[in-house]
């Protein structure tokens, strides 16, 4: 079983739609959680960190459920520029590496 | 402040050859990590260097090796290349071994094709 699992998609949504991505992680020692965005043939870039209390950054909302070992990302009012692959990432803290999911591909269509 | 730079950007090698990829870390960052991203997959951790020593390794064979230099730049070497080594190789630097995890900065990667 992969340490971080995501639905690979693709999710094809119209502009203005709300879309949600889910992610589960298997290692209960995970301490830090993130969503990264990766455009085609580019490097991953940090979109937002995810906190237990939930956090919001503009149109993006991230949630963490430690009991269920589940992370989500909600994108409201989708824009064409949101088209990308969204990577769920966890970390066990200290000097341990980032552990990435396979990514969920989103296409926002005009 | 300069970011993470990787070279070359693209590379084509023949099976059995050796390759060296290079990474210059962001100013002020002393830790460098290397990741392999195969097509359609998330990045997979290869190893990490802190102050010129390997400080963690993923599930990769010994033919994947690395170095970190006093200026914190780094090299990834792969011997006896196999077709499955074809991937995007990403370097990420961070400010300290036990620093903030969201301080990682990724380079734009080296796309290696093995034929």
PDB file of C-alpha atoms in Angstrom:
ATOM      1  CA  UNK A   1       0.000   0.000   0.000  1.00  0.00           C
ATOM      2  CA  UNK A   2       1.327   3.437  -0.927  1.00  0.00           C
ATOM      3  CA  UNK A   3       2.033   5.779   1.995  1.00  0.00           C
ATOM      4  CA  UNK A   4      -0.024   8.554   0.342  1.00  0.00           C
ATOM      5  CA  UNK A   5      -2.957   7.727  -1.914  1.00  0.00           C
ATOM      6  CA  UNK A   6      -4.869  10.058  -4.219  1.00  0.00           C
ATOM      7  CA  UNK A   7      -7.448   9.624  -6.950  1.00  0.00           C
ATOM      8  CA  UNK A   8      -5.412  10.338 -10.110  1.00  0.00           C
ATOM      9  CA  UNK A   9      -8.388  11.797 -11.982  1.00  0.00           C
ATOM     10  CA  UNK A  10      -8.526  13.492 -14.372  1.00  0.00           C
ATOM     11  CA  UNK A  11     -11.155  15.835 -13.045  1.00  0.00           C
ATOM     12  CA  UNK A  12     -12.627  17.851 -15.922  1.00  0.00           C
ATOM     13  CA  UNK A  13     -14.721  20.730 -14.594  1.00  0.00           C
ATOM     14  CA  UNK A  14     -16.215  23.898 -16.122  1.00  0.00           C
ATOM     15  CA  UNK A  15     -15.017  27.334 -15.125  1.00  0.00           C
ATOM     16  CA  UNK A  16     -16.684  28.504 -11.940  1.00  0.00           C
ATOM     17  CA  UNK A  17     -17.238  25.006 -10.581  1.00  0.00           C
ATOM     18  CA  UNK A  18     -16.256  23.818  -7.132  1.00  0.00           C
ATOM     19  CA  UNK A  19     -14.022  20.757  -7.044  1.00  0.00           C
ATOM     20  CA  UNK A  20     -12.710  18.689  -4.149  1.00  0.00           C
ATOM     21  CA  UNK A  21      -9.696  16.398  -3.964  1.00  0.00           C
ATOM     22  CA  UNK A  22      -9.122  13.786  -1.316  1.00  0.00           C
ATOM     23  CA  UNK A  23      -6.019  12.090  -0.041  1.00  0.00           C
ATOM     24  CA  UNK A  24      -5.334   9.415   2.562  1.00  0.00           C
ATOM     25  CA  UNK A  25      -2.064   8.635   4.296  1.00  0.00           C
ATOM     26  CA  UNK A  26      -1.039   5.433   6.024  1.00  0.00           C
ATOM     27  CA  UNK A  27       1.691   6.518   8.441  1.00  0.00           C
ATOM     28  CA  UNK A  28       0.138   7.731  11.685  1.00  0.00           C
ATOM     29  CA  UNK A  29       3.498   9.326  12.612  1.00  0.00           C
ATOM     30  CA  UNK A  30       3.006  11.934   9.881  1.00  0.00           C
ATOM     31  CA  UNK A  31       3.193  15.425  11.342  1.00  0.00           C
ATOM     32  CA  UNK A  32       3.071  17.913   8.494  1.00  0.00           C
ATOM     33  CA  UNK A  33       0.755  17.998   5.529  1.00  0.00           C
ATOM     34  CA  UNK A  34       0.758  19.994   2.315  1.00  0.00           C
ATOM     35  CA  UNK A  35      -0.781  20.433  -1.083  1.00  0.00           C
ATOM     36  CA  UNK A  36       1.622  21.129  -3.924  1.00  0.00           C
ATOM     37  CA  UNK A  37       0.684  22.207  -7.417  1.00  0.00           C
ATOM     38  CA  UNK A  38       2.607  20.955 -10.456  1.00  0.00           C
ATOM     39  CA  UNK A  39       2.134  22.346 -13.920  1.00  0.00           C
ATOM     40  CA  UNK A  40       2.930  20.179 -16.932  1.00  0.00           C
ATOM     41  CA  UNK A  41       6.673  19.471 -17.176  1.00  0.00           C
ATOM     42  CA  UNK A  42       7.441  21.889 -14.326  1.00  0.00           C
ATOM     43  CA  UNK A  43       8.581  21.467 -10.727  1.00  0.00           C
ATOM     44  CA  UNK A  44       6.127  21.097  -7.826  1.00  0.00           C
ATOM     45  CA  UNK A  45       5.334  24.336  -5.987  1.00  0.00           C
ATOM     46  CA  UNK A  46       3.845  24.645  -2.524  1.00  0.00           C
ATOM     47  CA  UNK A  47       0.174  25.604  -2.726  1.00  0.00           C
ATOM     48  CA  UNK A  48      -0.625  25.515   0.972  1.00  0.00           C
ATOM     49  CA  UNK A  49       0.094  23.788   4.236  1.00  0.00           C
ATOM     50  CA  UNK A  50      -2.745  21.874   5.888  1.00  0.00           C
ATOM     51  CA  UNK A  51      -3.610  22.289   9.556  1.00  0.00           C
ATOM     52  CA  UNK A  52      -5.919  20.312  11.831  1.00  0.00           C
ATOM     53  CA  UNK A  53      -8.132  23.338  12.295  1.00  0.00           C
ATOM     54  CA  UNK A  54      -8.535  23.687   8.546  1.00  0.00           C
ATOM     55  CA  UNK A  55      -7.209  26.636   6.626  1.00  0.00           C
ATOM     56  CA  UNK A  56      -8.254  28.797   3.747  1.00  0.00           C
ATOM     57  CA  UNK A  57      -6.318  30.828   1.190  1.00  0.00           C
ATOM     58  CA  UNK A  58      -8.620  32.704  -1.125  1.00  0.00           C
ATOM     59  CA  UNK A  59     -10.550  30.165  -3.206  1.00  0.00           C
ATOM     60  CA  UNK A  60      -8.632  27.239  -1.703  1.00  0.00           C
ATOM     61  CA  UNK A  61      -9.592  25.428   1.507  1.00  0.00           C
ATOM     62  CA  UNK A  62      -7.619  22.555   3.016  1.00  0.00           C
ATOM     63  CA  UNK A  63      -8.791  20.203   5.750  1.00  0.00           C
ATOM     64  CA  UNK A  64      -7.027  17.541   7.795  1.00  0.00           C
ATOM     65  CA  UNK A  65      -8.662  14.706   9.709  1.00  0.00           C
ATOM     66  CA  UNK A  66      -5.964  13.015  11.777  1.00  0.00           C
ATOM     67  CA  UNK A  67      -8.290  10.335  13.145  1.00  0.00           C
ATOM     68  CA  UNK A  68      -9.202   9.178   9.635  1.00  0.00           C
ATOM     69  CA  UNK A  69      -5.762  10.066   8.202  1.00  0.00           C
ATOM     70  CA  UNK A  70      -7.473  12.025   5.491  1.00  0.00           C
ATOM     71  CA  UNK A  71      -6.625  15.324   3.796  1.00  0.00           C
ATOM     72  CA  UNK A  72      -8.774  17.341   1.415  1.00  0.00           C
ATOM     73  CA  UNK A  73      -8.477  20.341  -0.874  1.00  0.00           C
ATOM     74  CA  UNK A  74     -11.475  22.332  -2.045  1.00  0.00           C
ATOM     75  CA  UNK A  75     -11.221  24.780  -4.929  1.00  0.00           C
ATOM     76  CA  UNK A  76     -14.098  27.188  -5.384  1.00  0.00           C
ATOM     77  CA  UNK A  77     -14.910  29.226  -8.496  1.00  0.00           C
ATOM     78  CA  UNK A  78     -12.402  27.289 -10.628  1.00  0.00           C
ATOM     79  CA  UNK A  79     -10.323  29.257 -13.104  1.00  0.00           C
ATOM     80  CA  UNK A  80      -8.690  28.044 -16.307  1.00  0.00           C
ATOM     81  CA  UNK A  81      -5.353  28.766 -14.626  1.00  0.00           C
ATOM     82  CA  UNK A  82      -6.131  26.195 -11.911  1.00  0.00           C
ATOM     83  CA  UNK A  83      -5.540  23.419 -14.465  1.00  0.00           C
ATOM     84  CA  UNK A  84      -2.608  21.434 -13.073  1.00  0.00           C
ATOM     85  CA  UNK A  85      -1.747  18.329 -11.072  1.00  0.00           C
ATOM     86  CA  UNK A  86      -2.315  18.636  -7.331  1.00  0.00           C
ATOM     87  CA  UNK A  87       0.042  16.603  -5.168  1.00  0.00           C
ATOM     88  CA  UNK A  88      -0.802  15.571  -1.612  1.00  0.00           C
ATOM     89  CA  UNK A  89       2.360  15.565   0.523  1.00  0.00           C
ATOM     90  CA  UNK A  90       3.084  14.398   4.072  1.00  0.00           C
ATOM     91  CA  UNK A  91       6.145  14.546   6.293  1.00  0.00           C
ATOM     92  CA  UNK A  92       7.091  12.851   9.563  1.00  0.00           C
ATOM     93  CA  UNK A  93       9.022  15.875  10.795  1.00  0.00           C
ATOM     94  CA  UNK A  94      12.680  16.415  11.609  1.00  0.00           C
ATOM     95  CA  UNK A  95      14.949  15.580   8.716  1.00  0.00           C
ATOM     96  CA  UNK A  96      12.632  13.054   7.106  1.00  0.00           C
ATOM     97  CA  UNK A  97      11.766  13.581   3.450  1.00  0.00           C
ATOM     98  CA  UNK A  98       8.554  14.766   1.879  1.00  0.00           C
ATOM     99  CA  UNK A  99       6.345  11.852   0.785  1.00  0.00           C
ATOM    100  CA  UNK A 100       4.255  12.583  -2.283  1.00  0.00           C
ATOM    101  CA  UNK A 101       1.075  11.059  -3.608  1.00  0.00           C
ATOM    102  CA  UNK A 102       0.776  10.364  -7.347  1.00  0.00           C
ATOM    103  CA  UNK A 103      -1.177  13.547  -7.854  1.00  0.00           C
ATOM    104  CA  UNK A 104      -4.666  14.411  -9.046  1.00  0.00           C
ATOM    105  CA  UNK A 105      -4.974  16.003 -12.448  1.00  0.00           C
ATOM    106  CA  UNK A 106      -7.433  18.868 -12.838  1.00  0.00           C
ATOM    107  CA  UNK A 107      -8.561  20.374 -16.140  1.00  0.00           C
ATOM    108  CA  UNK A 108     -10.773  23.452 -15.968  1.00  0.00           C
ATOM    109  CA  UNK A 109     -12.675  23.936 -19.199  1.00  0.00           C
ATOM    110  CA  UNK A 110     -14.085  27.190 -20.599  1.00  0.00           C
TER     111      UNK A 110
ATOM    112  CA  UNK B   1      17.882  35.717  -3.643  1.00  0.00           C
ATOM    113  CA  UNK B   2      18.641  33.069  -6.268  1.00  0.00           C
ATOM    114  CA  UNK B   3      16.522  29.921  -6.377  1.00  0.00           C
ATOM    115  CA  UNK B   4      17.534  26.314  -6.974  1.00  0.00           C
ATOM    116  CA  UNK B   5      19.145  25.749 -10.346  1.00  0.00           C
ATOM    117  CA  UNK B   6      19.640  22.391 -12.004  1.00  0.00           C
ATOM    118  CA  UNK B   7      21.679  21.371 -15.014  1.00  0.00           C
ATOM    119  CA  UNK B   8      21.328  20.134 -17.616  1.00  0.00           C
ATOM    120  CA  UNK B   9      17.614  20.683 -18.288  1.00  0.00           C
ATOM    121  CA  UNK B  10      17.378  17.736 -20.666  1.00  0.00           C
ATOM    122  CA  UNK B  11      19.607  14.763 -21.302  1.00  0.00           C
ATOM    123  CA  UNK B  12      19.500  11.639 -23.461  1.00  0.00           C
ATOM    124  CA  UNK B  13      21.692   8.693 -22.503  1.00  0.00           C
ATOM    125  CA  UNK B  14      22.117   5.123 -23.661  1.00  0.00           C
ATOM    126  CA  UNK B  15      21.386   2.138 -21.435  1.00  0.00           C
ATOM    127  CA  UNK B  16      24.508   1.189 -19.469  1.00  0.00           C
ATOM    128  CA  UNK B  17      25.997   4.687 -19.490  1.00  0.00           C
ATOM    129  CA  UNK B  18      26.644   6.881 -16.480  1.00  0.00           C
ATOM    130  CA  UNK B  19      25.167  10.326 -15.837  1.00  0.00           C
ATOM    131  CA  UNK B  20      25.845  13.234 -13.467  1.00  0.00           C
ATOM    132  CA  UNK B  21      23.167  15.775 -12.666  1.00  0.00           C
ATOM    133  CA  UNK B  22      23.935  19.024 -10.868  1.00  0.00           C
ATOM    134  CA  UNK B  23      22.087  21.255  -8.450  1.00  0.00           C
ATOM    135  CA  UNK B  24      22.894  24.629  -6.923  1.00  0.00           C
ATOM    136  CA  UNK B  25      20.957  25.194  -3.734  1.00  0.00           C
ATOM    137  CA  UNK B  26      19.154  28.384  -2.828  1.00  0.00           C
ATOM    138  CA  UNK B  27      21.246  30.934  -0.972  1.00  0.00           C
ATOM    139  CA  UNK B  28      21.194  30.203   2.770  1.00  0.00           C
ATOM    140  CA  UNK B  29      20.047  26.592   2.322  1.00  0.00           C
ATOM    141  CA  UNK B  30      22.381  23.858   3.574  1.00  0.00           C
ATOM    142  CA  UNK B  31      20.272  20.757   2.920  1.00  0.00           C
ATOM    143  CA  UNK B  32      19.691  19.260  -0.515  1.00  0.00           C
ATOM    144  CA  UNK B  33      17.295  16.440  -1.396  1.00  0.00           C
ATOM    145  CA  UNK B  34      16.937  14.585  -4.679  1.00  0.00           C
ATOM    146  CA  UNK B  35      13.715  13.119  -6.019  1.00  0.00           C
ATOM    147  CA  UNK B  36      12.881  10.993  -9.072  1.00  0.00           C
ATOM    148  CA  UNK B  37       9.542  11.596 -10.785  1.00  0.00           C
ATOM    149  CA  UNK B  38       8.531   9.023 -13.389  1.00  0.00           C
ATOM    150  CA  UNK B  39       5.774   9.899 -15.842  1.00  0.00           C
ATOM    151  CA  UNK B  40       2.383   9.902 -14.157  1.00  0.00           C
ATOM    152  CA  UNK B  41       3.853   9.400 -10.677  1.00  0.00           C
ATOM    153  CA  UNK B  42       4.599  11.618  -7.728  1.00  0.00           C
ATOM    154  CA  UNK B  43       8.210  12.438  -6.864  1.00  0.00           C
ATOM    155  CA  UNK B  44      10.036   9.630  -5.047  1.00  0.00           C
ATOM    156  CA  UNK B  45      12.765  10.436  -2.494  1.00  0.00           C
ATOM    157  CA  UNK B  46      16.252   9.305  -3.523  1.00  0.00           C
ATOM    158  CA  UNK B  47      18.494  10.785  -0.799  1.00  0.00           C
ATOM    159  CA  UNK B  48      19.286  13.902   1.184  1.00  0.00           C
ATOM    160  CA  UNK B  49      22.576  15.655   1.956  1.00  0.00           C
ATOM    161  CA  UNK B  50      23.303  17.885   4.921  1.00  0.00           C
ATOM    162  CA  UNK B  51      26.702  19.496   5.366  1.00  0.00           C
ATOM    163  CA  UNK B  52      28.308  17.249   2.764  1.00  0.00           C
ATOM    164  CA  UNK B  53      27.065  13.972   4.260  1.00  0.00           C
ATOM    165  CA  UNK B  54      24.256  11.683   3.157  1.00  0.00           C
ATOM    166  CA  UNK B  55      21.493  12.062   5.694  1.00  0.00           C
ATOM    167  CA  UNK B  56      18.693   9.759   4.603  1.00  0.00           C
ATOM    168  CA  UNK B  57      18.085   7.533   1.618  1.00  0.00           C
ATOM    169  CA  UNK B  58      15.009   6.197  -0.126  1.00  0.00           C
ATOM    170  CA  UNK B  59      14.515   2.820  -1.775  1.00  0.00           C
ATOM    171  CA  UNK B  60      17.032   3.264  -4.584  1.00  0.00           C
ATOM    172  CA  UNK B  61      19.930   0.921  -5.478  1.00  0.00           C
ATOM    173  CA  UNK B  62      23.591   1.818  -4.796  1.00  0.00           C
ATOM    174  CA  UNK B  63      24.142   2.805  -8.425  1.00  0.00           C
ATOM    175  CA  UNK B  64      22.393   6.037  -7.407  1.00  0.00           C
ATOM    176  CA  UNK B  65      24.973   8.074  -5.508  1.00  0.00           C
ATOM    177  CA  UNK B  66      25.541  11.682  -4.660  1.00  0.00           C
ATOM    178  CA  UNK B  67      27.786  14.367  -3.314  1.00  0.00           C
ATOM    179  CA  UNK B  68      27.379  17.687  -1.597  1.00  0.00           C
ATOM    180  CA  UNK B  69      30.089  20.318  -1.830  1.00  0.00           C
ATOM    181  CA  UNK B  70      31.213  22.934   0.740  1.00  0.00           C
ATOM    182  CA  UNK B  71      29.089  25.577  -1.037  1.00  0.00           C
ATOM    183  CA  UNK B  72      26.076  23.211  -0.543  1.00  0.00           C
ATOM    184  CA  UNK B  73      25.678  22.489  -4.244  1.00  0.00           C
ATOM    185  CA  UNK B  74      25.122  18.835  -5.045  1.00  0.00           C
ATOM    186  CA  UNK B  75      25.498  16.147  -7.676  1.00  0.00           C
ATOM    187  CA  UNK B  76      23.444  13.048  -8.384  1.00  0.00           C
ATOM    188  CA  UNK B  77      25.289  10.249 -10.163  1.00  0.00           C
ATOM    189  CA  UNK B  78      23.605   7.249 -11.730  1.00  0.00           C
ATOM    190  CA  UNK B  79      25.695   4.357 -13.019  1.00  0.00           C
ATOM    191  CA  UNK B  80      24.691   1.566 -15.382  1.00  0.00           C
ATOM    192  CA  UNK B  81      21.615   3.411 -16.608  1.00  0.00           C
ATOM    193  CA  UNK B  82      18.453   1.403 -17.183  1.00  0.00           C
ATOM    194  CA  UNK B  83      15.438   2.289 -19.305  1.00  0.00           C
ATOM    195  CA  UNK B  84      13.346   2.708 -16.127  1.00  0.00           C
ATOM    196  CA  UNK B  85      15.682   5.476 -14.975  1.00  0.00           C
ATOM    197  CA  UNK B  86      14.003   7.741 -17.521  1.00  0.00           C
ATOM    198  CA  UNK B  87      12.332  10.409 -15.393  1.00  0.00           C
ATOM    199  CA  UNK B  88      12.353  13.995 -14.185  1.00  0.00           C
ATOM    200  CA  UNK B  89      15.015  14.389 -11.490  1.00  0.00           C
ATOM    201  CA  UNK B  90      14.200  17.112  -9.005  1.00  0.00           C
ATOM    202  CA  UNK B  91      16.519  18.767  -6.540  1.00  0.00           C
ATOM    203  CA  UNK B  92      15.115  20.580  -3.517  1.00  0.00           C
ATOM    204  CA  UNK B  93      16.985  22.689  -1.015  1.00  0.00           C
ATOM    205  CA  UNK B  94      15.922  23.690   2.474  1.00  0.00           C
ATOM    206  CA  UNK B  95      17.419  25.984   5.118  1.00  0.00           C
ATOM    207  CA  UNK B  96      18.335  23.458   7.804  1.00  0.00           C
ATOM    208  CA  UNK B  97      18.224  19.762   8.574  1.00  0.00           C
ATOM    209  CA  UNK B  98      15.511  20.311  11.142  1.00  0.00           C
ATOM    210  CA  UNK B  99      14.109  23.455   9.623  1.00  0.00           C
ATOM    211  CA  UNK B 100      10.599  24.228   8.507  1.00  0.00           C
ATOM    212  CA  UNK B 101       9.462  21.614   6.041  1.00  0.00           C
ATOM    213  CA  UNK B 102       7.639  24.172   3.957  1.00  0.00           C
ATOM    214  CA  UNK B 103      10.987  25.844   3.392  1.00  0.00           C
ATOM    215  CA  UNK B 104      11.716  23.385   0.558  1.00  0.00           C
ATOM    216  CA  UNK B 105      12.463  25.044  -2.788  1.00  0.00           C
ATOM    217  CA  UNK B 106      12.478  22.826  -5.869  1.00  0.00           C
ATOM    218  CA  UNK B 107      14.576  23.316  -8.959  1.00  0.00           C
ATOM    219  CA  UNK B 108      12.954  22.999 -12.358  1.00  0.00           C
ATOM    220  CA  UNK B 109      14.433  19.534 -12.787  1.00  0.00           C
ATOM    221  CA  UNK B 110      16.505  17.554 -15.264  1.00  0.00           C
ATOM    222  CA  UNK B 111      14.550  15.404 -17.686  1.00  0.00           C
ATOM    223  CA  UNK B 112      16.583  12.249 -18.342  1.00  0.00           C
ATOM    224  CA  UNK B 113      15.711   9.906 -21.182  1.00  0.00           C
ATOM    225  CA  UNK B 114      17.482   6.542 -21.382  1.00  0.00           C
ATOM    226  CA  UNK B 115      17.307   4.817 -24.747  1.00  0.00           C
TER     227      UNK B 115
END
